Amino acid sequence: MPAPTVYRPFLNGVYTVSAGLLRLGAGLAGQPIPWREDGAAETHTFALEGDYKRFVVSKWAAHRRALHEYAGEANLSPELRVAALEFTARTLAADSGGAMTWDGQTFRNELLGWKARLDLRWGGVQDLRRFGAPLAGLRADLEPLGALDFLGLNAPEDLAIIARDPQTGRDWLAATHVLSPERWDPRDKLGRDFVAVHSPVAGAGPMNATVSRLVDAVIGRGPFVRFVWGIALDYWLDHHPATLEPGEAAPFDPDTAFVRVERQTLTGFPAAHGALFTIRPYLYPLEVAVQTPAQARALAAALRTMTPGQQIYKGLRGILPNLLIWLDERAL
Ligand code: HEM
């Protein structure tokens, strides 16, 4: 599998809280990703790369610890379930470079060594079979609890389904399978609308003011890709609040600090009144994210544009002074 793609969405030197939707697709419809290392345009939803094993290990641990803290459904219609699951199975297989297949009924993963028939309408898993495979030891005997759970366990990406009532226009988060959350609890978000989901985000007011146009675009005019970035002080993918130690954040240490980038995609299903939202975290050691003086300058400049409220929201208050010193030394 290829090495994880390197994205540096901080290269413009500004931290912004905005929709930042880029059209995802080939040819004229596609926009190159300016902060992707090779500047290429993208077409994929799912990214199977060299860090796949880490996702399997982390997702399995979360699943065993307490799946219900990460995954659930809220008023998800069978039509939207079919649309989102069918798209996920088909596209995950297509984006897997041959490691996974989907024939319309059975999803098979040659890396993990399991396959199952999926009931897309009611979300069931039937006829689960396990077989020898390179990562069968990691997969072990874990029982998937439904079709969304099974597909989510095969993908590096986290999955969420947004629904909208065509009569009232009200939107809500209708399903989550988010096993690598960045310091938020999926249970606080399930069933809630876009504005409520984003209410803790410092500086989200202007974005929230455009919510109905945003949800229109997501359901009717995608697919889109967008990027979010921050600094993480450890290498864990799963930062569910229930797993975090209370108390002071760790002091800044360049050897254990990472730039965490989330690549997120949005694919709409207008006839089913909803959309699939995928979240794919990347964790780059600082030395990887910042390889040139220009990159160090851009990251330092972007961090300096955060308001105090944003620094707190992003968990950076304690480490920012020392992180900036470290970056400024490399910016020369
Ligand atoms: C058009 C689609 C969306 C846009 C434009 C959007 C935008 C944003 C932005 C700008 C942030 C702040 C990022 C930062 O930390 O710097 C954010 C955070 C967040 N978004 Fe979204 N988002 C979208 C869809 C969703 C969906 C469907 C979910 C549902 C899972 C979601 C869940 C979250 C959560 C949980 C946070 C962090 C909030 C917290 O700390 O509790 N977003 N989003």
PDB file of C-alpha atoms and ligand atoms in Angstrom, residues 15-19 21 160 162 173 176 183-184 189 194 197-198 200-201 207 214 218 226 228-229 264 266 277 279 313-314, ligand 1:
ATOM      1  CA  TYR A  15      -6.558  29.155  10.326  1.00  0.00           C
ATOM      2  CA  THR A  16     -10.153  29.484   9.135  1.00  0.00           C
ATOM      3  CA  VAL A  17     -13.453  28.077  10.318  1.00  0.00           C
ATOM      4  CA  SER A  18     -15.348  27.850   7.052  1.00  0.00           C
ATOM      5  CA  ALA A  19     -17.004  25.330   4.767  1.00  0.00           C
ATOM      6  CA  LEU A  21     -15.739  22.622   0.125  1.00  0.00           C
ATOM      7  CA  ALA A 160     -21.687   9.681   9.443  1.00  0.00           C
ATOM      8  CA  ILE A 162     -26.829  13.437   7.475  1.00  0.00           C
ATOM      9  CA  LEU A 173     -27.312  13.561  12.107  1.00  0.00           C
ATOM     10  CA  THR A 176     -22.542   7.720  13.253  1.00  0.00           C
ATOM     11  CA  ARG A 183     -12.079  15.001  21.354  1.00  0.00           C
ATOM     12  CA  TRP A 184     -15.852  14.884  20.765  1.00  0.00           C
ATOM     13  CA  LYS A 189     -24.240  14.811  18.192  1.00  0.00           C
ATOM     14  CA  PHE A 194     -25.830  21.028  11.839  1.00  0.00           C
ATOM     15  CA  VAL A 197     -23.424  19.776  16.171  1.00  0.00           C
ATOM     16  CA  HIS A 198     -21.098  22.702  15.513  1.00  0.00           C
ATOM     17  CA  PRO A 200     -18.792  24.112  20.430  1.00  0.00           C
ATOM     18  CA  VAL A 201     -16.632  25.201  17.463  1.00  0.00           C
ATOM     19  CA  MET A 207     -20.596  29.255   8.802  1.00  0.00           C
ATOM     20  CA  LEU A 214     -24.530  24.347   2.915  1.00  0.00           C
ATOM     21  CA  VAL A 218     -23.949  18.752   0.372  1.00  0.00           C
ATOM     22  CA  ARG A 226     -12.696  19.364   2.778  1.00  0.00           C
ATOM     23  CA  VAL A 228      -9.520  20.254   8.959  1.00  0.00           C
ATOM     24  CA  TRP A 229      -6.228  20.460  10.827  1.00  0.00           C
ATOM     25  CA  GLN A 264     -13.449  14.690   4.947  1.00  0.00           C
ATOM     26  CA  LEU A 266     -19.414  14.552   1.454  1.00  0.00           C
ATOM     27  CA  PHE A 277     -19.881  12.249   5.503  1.00  0.00           C
ATOM     28  CA  ILE A 279     -13.650  11.499   8.093  1.00  0.00           C
ATOM     29  CA  TYR A 313     -11.068  24.993  21.552  1.00  0.00           C
ATOM     30  CA  LYS A 314      -8.175  23.304  19.712  1.00  0.00           C
TER      31      LYS A 314
HETATM   32  C1  HEM B   1     -20.894  20.742   4.993  1.00  0.00           C
HETATM   33  C2  HEM B   1     -20.482  19.936   5.911  1.00  0.00           C
HETATM   34  C3  HEM B   1     -19.635  20.371   7.082  1.00  0.00           C
HETATM   35  C4  HEM B   1     -18.882  21.485   7.253  1.00  0.00           C
HETATM   36  C5  HEM B   1     -18.681  22.622   6.276  1.00  0.00           C
HETATM   37  C6  HEM B   1     -18.289  21.399   8.561  1.00  0.00           C
HETATM   38  C7  HEM B   1     -17.434  22.313   9.106  1.00  0.00           C
HETATM   39  C8  HEM B   1     -16.768  22.222  10.299  1.00  0.00           C
HETATM   40  C9  HEM B   1     -15.754  23.114  10.784  1.00  0.00           C
HETATM   41  C10 HEM B   1     -15.235  24.342  10.047  1.00  0.00           C
HETATM   42  C11 HEM B   1     -15.358  22.670  11.988  1.00  0.00           C
HETATM   43  C12 HEM B   1     -14.263  23.286  12.868  1.00  0.00           C
HETATM   44  C13 HEM B   1     -12.992  22.566  12.557  1.00  0.00           C
HETATM   45  C14 HEM B   1     -11.836  22.868  13.462  1.00  0.00           C
HETATM   46  O1  HEM B   1     -11.738  22.262  14.535  1.00  0.00           O
HETATM   47  O2  HEM B   1     -10.971  23.659  13.063  1.00  0.00           O
HETATM   48  C15 HEM B   1     -16.108  21.485  12.268  1.00  0.00           C
HETATM   49  C16 HEM B   1     -16.005  20.745  13.413  1.00  0.00           C
HETATM   50  C17 HEM B   1     -16.775  19.667  13.675  1.00  0.00           C
HETATM   51  N1  HEM B   1     -17.641  19.051  12.806  1.00  0.00           N
HETATM   52 FE1  HEM B   1     -18.197  19.673  11.018  1.00  0.00          FE
HETATM   53  N2  HEM B   1     -18.693  20.250   9.162  1.00  0.00           N
HETATM   54  C18 HEM B   1     -19.524  19.593   8.285  1.00  0.00           C
HETATM   55  C19 HEM B   1     -20.178  18.426   8.500  1.00  0.00           C
HETATM   56  C20 HEM B   1     -20.155  17.745   9.677  1.00  0.00           C
HETATM   57  C21 HEM B   1     -20.919  16.573   9.954  1.00  0.00           C
HETATM   58  C22 HEM B   1     -21.853  15.867   9.009  1.00  0.00           C
HETATM   59  C23 HEM B   1     -20.626  16.213  11.200  1.00  0.00           C
HETATM   60  C24 HEM B   1     -21.183  15.036  11.899  1.00  0.00           C
HETATM   61  C25 HEM B   1     -20.490  14.093  12.422  1.00  0.00           C
HETATM   62  C26 HEM B   1     -19.670  17.146  11.722  1.00  0.00           C
HETATM   63  C27 HEM B   1     -19.109  17.098  12.956  1.00  0.00           C
HETATM   64  C28 HEM B   1     -18.214  17.989  13.457  1.00  0.00           C
HETATM   65  C29 HEM B   1     -17.710  17.929  14.800  1.00  0.00           C
HETATM   66  C30 HEM B   1     -18.119  16.903  15.834  1.00  0.00           C
HETATM   67  C31 HEM B   1     -16.826  18.964  14.938  1.00  0.00           C
HETATM   68  C32 HEM B   1     -16.082  19.319  16.196  1.00  0.00           C
HETATM   69  C33 HEM B   1     -17.100  19.920  17.124  1.00  0.00           C
HETATM   70  C34 HEM B   1     -16.806  19.622  18.550  1.00  0.00           C
HETATM   71  O3  HEM B   1     -15.689  19.906  18.976  1.00  0.00           O
HETATM   72  O4  HEM B   1     -17.689  19.079  19.235  1.00  0.00           O
HETATM   73  N3  HEM B   1     -19.407  18.075  10.772  1.00  0.00           N
HETATM   74  N4  HEM B   1     -16.956  21.225  11.222  1.00  0.00           N
END
